[in-house]
Amino acid sequence: MLRSSQPLTGPNRKRCREDEMLLGTVLEEGERGFIIDTRSAQAAKQARMTGGGTEPKSSYPQWRRLHRPLERGRPLQESFIKLVEACNDASISMDRWLSRLESCRWLSHVKAALSTACLAAQCMDREEASVLVHGVEGTDTTLLVTALAQVILDPSCRTLVGFQGLLEREWIEAGHPFHLRCARSAYSHARLKQEAPLFLLFLDCVWQLSRQFPFSLEFSECLLLTLFDNAYASAYGTFLCNNEKERCLCKVKESTHSLWAWLNQPAERKKYLNPLYSHNALVVWPSVEPQSIQLWQGLFLRWIRPSQYLDEAWAEIQRLAESN
């Protein structure tokens, strides 16, 4: 699996021989690969007018392009805000709640992200084909798809340490602009153009996987909640800045502590483990049927619903697992 930004073909359909040669070396003669573009065909076509574009079939004859549009900007942020507002409305009726849950479209975004990640995983696992994923810059929906596909395919990415490595590789080092995307929360009245909860959407999709496969992920919901909190406000430097260049200029590693170092302390690590975990070497194919996608209550309802009894239940499960 590869990832990149969009090719800069522009309105004059410019070619890049180096790109063509690079993708050509990925495939043997007679093999085919898939390019998953996380924009609609129309959006990709419009991008040519501003210098972007897609890979022309004539220049990439062994590659088949598939468009799977995913939201990455203002619509996704507005969806997040509407969901949080609906969840915090204690006086809402059942009909009104269901209507607002549907109109915010957050679960539709979750379904679309999981579906696209499954497509990428299927191309690799069942077609045994190479896959290139990109959208515009390759730092938003691209990373969402590649990271999710690896969790689906690779059991090592479903361990606590492996998942941390995945986040470091696919989100932090790959240049997801955390500072721009997570500048404010859903409670802010500011509507910043660059803000969008892509990382939260990823965490929600991983939570859906953990709910559908409760024995296959070594880490618990508590880790996902902690990652969400630290992406927006953190005492650690792991999610600071927008890319590696900025982190180097700001000397983040020299001036701050790592979230991973804290999480991996024996006393802390225990809090984030799933007591039901059993190693599963198989691919985990999530259901993306509407009935299978659920609201992440542990996150979106955690400020209005006490978690005492759930926490006590998990503590008892952990105690029983350790005694055995």
C-alpha positions as a printed Julia matrix, in Angstrom:
324×3 Matrix{Float64}:
   0.0     0.0     0.0
   1.23    3.43   -0.97
  -0.01    6.95   -0.23
   0.67   10.28   -1.85
  -0.78   13.68   -2.63
  -2.65   14.33   -5.89
  -0.65   14.44   -9.14
  -0.13   17.98  -10.45
  -1.38   17.41  -13.99
  -3.11   20.79  -14.23
  -5.37   22.01  -17.06
  -2.7    21.21  -19.66
  -2.49   17.57  -18.54
   1.19   17.7   -17.69
   3.05   14.43  -17.17
   5.62   13.45  -14.59
   7.82   10.69  -16.0
   9.37   10.05  -12.58
   5.95    9.4   -11.03
   4.97    7.12  -13.9
   8.25    5.2   -13.57
   7.87    4.92   -9.8
   4.38    3.44   -9.99
   5.43    1.3   -12.92
   8.14   -0.38  -10.83
   5.6    -1.36   -8.17
   3.83   -3.77  -10.54
   5.16   -6.75  -12.42
   4.22   -7.23  -16.07
   0.58   -8.25  -16.3
  -0.23   -7.15  -12.76
  -2.68   -4.39  -11.98
  -3.0    -1.93   -9.15
  -5.75    0.24   -7.77
  -5.69    3.97   -7.12
  -8.25    4.94   -4.49
  -8.99    8.65   -4.78
 -10.8     9.99   -1.71
 -12.4    12.77   -3.8
 -15.37   12.54   -6.1
 -14.64   12.3    -9.82
 -16.06   15.81  -10.25
 -13.88   17.27   -7.47
 -10.79   15.62   -8.94
 -11.66   17.04  -12.36
 -12.14   20.52  -10.91
  -8.79   20.27   -9.14
  -7.1    20.28  -12.55
  -8.07   23.92  -12.98
  -5.95   24.85   -9.97
  -2.97   22.7   -10.91
  -4.0    19.36   -9.4
  -5.77   16.42  -10.96
  -5.66   12.66  -11.26
  -3.56    9.99  -12.95
  -4.46    9.73  -16.68
  -5.26    6.19  -17.81
  -2.95    6.57  -20.79
   0.05    7.25  -18.53
  -0.78    4.63  -15.91
  -2.22    1.74  -17.97
  -1.8    -0.89  -15.24
  -3.64    1.16  -12.62
  -7.39    1.38  -12.19
  -8.7     4.5   -10.48
 -11.6     4.26   -8.01
 -13.25    7.36   -6.55
 -14.57    7.09   -2.99
 -15.37   10.63   -1.81
 -14.79   11.39    1.87
 -15.43   14.72    3.57
 -12.38   16.36    5.05
 -13.18   20.03    5.75
 -15.97   22.3     6.91
 -18.83   19.78    6.37
 -17.1    17.27    8.65
 -16.53   19.88   11.36
 -20.15   21.06   11.15
 -21.29   17.45   11.44
 -19.21   17.05   14.6
 -20.61   20.27   16.1
 -24.23   19.31   15.36
 -23.73   15.88   16.92
 -22.25   17.32   20.11
 -25.09   19.85   20.35
 -27.69   17.1    19.96
 -25.97   14.88   22.54
 -25.91   17.72   25.09
 -29.6    18.58   24.7
 -31.12   16.86   27.74
 -34.68   18.0    26.97
 -34.82   16.43   23.51
 -37.62   13.99   22.63
 -37.0    10.58   21.07
 -38.27   11.61   17.62
 -36.29   14.83   17.73
 -33.15   12.98   18.86
 -33.34   10.48   16.0
 -33.98   13.3    13.53
 -31.0    15.32   14.73
 -28.75   12.26   14.81
 -29.6    11.57   11.19
 -29.3    15.19   10.05
 -25.83   15.67   11.52
 -24.61   12.79    9.28
 -21.73   11.82   11.58
 -22.52    8.1    11.39
 -22.63    8.41    7.6
 -19.07    9.73    7.68
 -18.05    6.79    9.88
 -19.67    4.34    7.46
 -18.0     5.98    4.43
 -14.56    5.89    6.06
 -14.89    2.22    7.06
 -16.23    1.29    3.61
 -13.31    2.94    1.83
 -10.78    1.33    4.18
 -12.42   -2.05    3.55
 -12.13   -1.47   -0.19
  -8.4    -0.79    0.13
  -7.97   -3.85    2.34
  -9.95   -6.06   -0.05
  -7.84   -4.97   -3.01
  -4.73   -6.04   -1.13
  -6.0    -9.16    0.62
  -8.37  -10.68   -1.92
  -7.06   -9.29   -5.2
  -3.44   -9.4    -4.01
  -3.0    -6.06   -5.73
  -1.01   -2.96   -4.87
  -3.02    0.06   -3.73
  -2.23    3.77   -3.94
  -4.41    6.07   -1.8
  -4.57    9.83   -2.18
  -6.89   12.79   -2.03
  -5.54   16.33   -2.26
  -2.49   16.87   -0.03
  -2.43   13.27    1.19
  -2.47   14.29    4.85
  -6.15   13.95    5.77
  -8.56   11.39    4.28
  -5.58    9.58    2.74
  -4.17    8.83    6.19
  -7.62    7.95    7.49
  -7.94    5.21    4.86
  -4.39    3.83    5.01
  -4.37    3.7     8.82
  -7.77    1.99    9.03
  -6.84   -0.51    6.32
  -3.78   -1.52    8.33
  -5.83   -2.04   11.5
  -8.17   -4.26    9.48
  -5.4    -6.27    7.83
  -2.5    -6.39   10.28
  -2.91   -7.97   13.74
   0.26   -6.2    14.95
  -1.5    -2.85   14.45
  -4.2    -4.05   16.84
  -1.77   -4.36   19.75
  -1.12   -1.47   22.12
   2.47   -0.92   20.97
   1.64   -1.59   17.31
  -1.22    0.88   17.37
   1.06    3.56   18.8
   3.53    2.84   16.0
   0.72    3.1    13.45
  -0.3     6.54   14.78
   3.28    7.74   14.77
   3.86    6.52   11.21
   0.53    7.21    9.52
  -0.6    10.38   11.3
   2.29   12.19   12.96
   5.27   11.51   10.68
   3.05   11.55    7.58
   2.13   15.17    8.31
  -1.47   15.32    9.47
  -1.84   19.01   10.47
  -3.0    18.49   14.06
  -2.52   22.15   14.97
  -4.87   23.29   12.19
  -7.4    20.47   12.38
  -7.71   20.34   16.19
  -7.31   24.04   17.0
 -10.72   24.29   18.67
 -13.28   21.86   20.03
 -16.9    21.41   19.0
 -17.87   23.84   21.77
 -16.03   26.77   20.19
 -18.07   29.51   18.53
 -15.22   30.09   16.09
 -15.61   28.42   12.71
 -12.06   28.08   11.46
 -11.75   27.13    7.81
  -8.94   24.62    8.37
 -10.53   22.76   11.28
 -11.87   19.22   10.82
 -12.03   16.18   13.14
 -10.31   13.68   10.84
  -8.36   12.11   13.67
 -11.52   11.8    15.77
 -13.25   10.12   12.83
 -10.39    7.62   12.7
 -10.68    6.92   16.43
 -14.45    6.46   16.06
 -13.9     3.93   13.26
 -11.41    2.03   15.44
 -13.99    2.04   18.24
 -16.51    0.51   15.8
 -13.97   -2.24   15.1
 -13.41   -2.82   18.8
 -17.17   -3.13   19.36
 -17.63   -5.59   16.49
 -14.49   -7.57   17.42
 -14.24   -7.24   21.22
 -11.47   -9.87   21.55
  -9.23   -8.73   18.67
  -7.86   -5.38   19.87
  -5.38   -5.38   22.73
  -6.24   -1.83   23.79
  -9.5    -0.58   25.29
 -11.84    2.34   24.72
  -9.95    4.2    27.44
  -6.94    4.53   25.11
  -9.08    5.96   22.3
 -10.61    8.53   24.68
  -7.16    9.5    25.93
  -5.9     9.97   22.37
  -8.89   12.17   21.55
  -8.27   14.32   24.62
  -4.58   14.7    23.87
  -5.15   15.59   20.22
  -7.12   18.66   21.33
  -5.38   19.58   24.6
  -2.29   17.85   25.92
   0.52   18.18   28.42
   2.68   16.23   25.95
   4.27   17.22   22.66
   3.27   14.22   20.56
   0.43   15.94   18.68
   1.94   19.44   18.52
   2.47   21.31   15.22
   1.4    20.36   11.7
   4.32   18.31   10.39
   7.82   17.04   11.14
   9.49   20.19    9.82
   7.57   22.36   12.28
   8.32   19.96   15.13
  12.02   20.13   14.33
  12.0    23.94   14.15
  10.12   24.16   17.46
  12.39   21.48   19.0
   9.34   19.6    20.22
  11.18   16.38   21.08
  13.81   18.25   23.07
  11.35   20.55   24.87
   8.4    18.25   25.64
   7.64   14.76   26.91
   6.22   12.01   24.71
   2.69   10.76   25.25
   3.88    7.25   24.33
   6.51    7.23   27.09
   3.81    8.07   29.62
   1.31    5.51   28.28
   3.9     2.72   28.31
   4.77    3.03   31.98
   3.71   -0.29   33.6
   1.24    1.35   35.98
  -0.34    3.42   33.19
  -0.19    0.74   30.49
  -2.44   -1.52   32.53
  -5.26    1.05   32.35
  -5.42    0.89   28.55
  -5.37   -2.87   28.02
  -8.42   -4.86   26.93
  -8.83   -7.72   29.45
 -10.78   -9.72   26.82
  -7.97   -9.57   24.24
  -6.97  -12.77   22.46
  -4.51  -12.62   19.58
  -6.32  -12.9    16.25
  -4.06  -13.41   13.23
  -6.97  -13.1    10.8
  -8.21  -10.07    8.91
 -11.1    -8.39   10.74
 -13.77   -7.38    8.23
 -16.16   -4.9     9.86
 -19.82   -4.75    8.93
 -20.67   -1.38    7.39
 -24.41   -1.96    7.31
 -26.33    0.98    8.83
 -27.57   -1.25   11.65
 -23.96   -2.09   12.56
 -22.7     1.49   12.91
 -23.44    2.83   16.38
 -22.98    6.12   18.2
 -19.8     6.14   20.29
 -21.55    6.79   23.57
 -18.36    6.53   25.61
 -17.15    9.71   23.92
 -20.18   11.71   22.82
 -22.27   11.04   25.93
 -19.54   10.82   28.56
 -20.24   14.31   29.99
 -23.97   13.71   30.51
 -24.0    10.01   31.43
 -22.18    8.65   34.5
 -19.81    5.8    33.69
 -19.47    4.47   37.25
 -21.21    1.13   36.66
 -19.46    0.52   33.34
 -16.09    1.29   34.92
 -16.84   -1.09   37.78
 -17.83   -3.82   35.31
 -14.57   -3.41   33.38
 -12.58   -3.5    36.61
 -14.29   -6.78   37.55
 -13.61   -8.26   34.1
  -9.96   -7.26   34.42
  -9.76   -8.82   37.9
 -11.24  -12.1    36.62
  -8.9   -12.14   33.61
  -5.87  -11.64   35.84
  -6.97  -14.34   38.31
  -7.14  -16.85   35.47
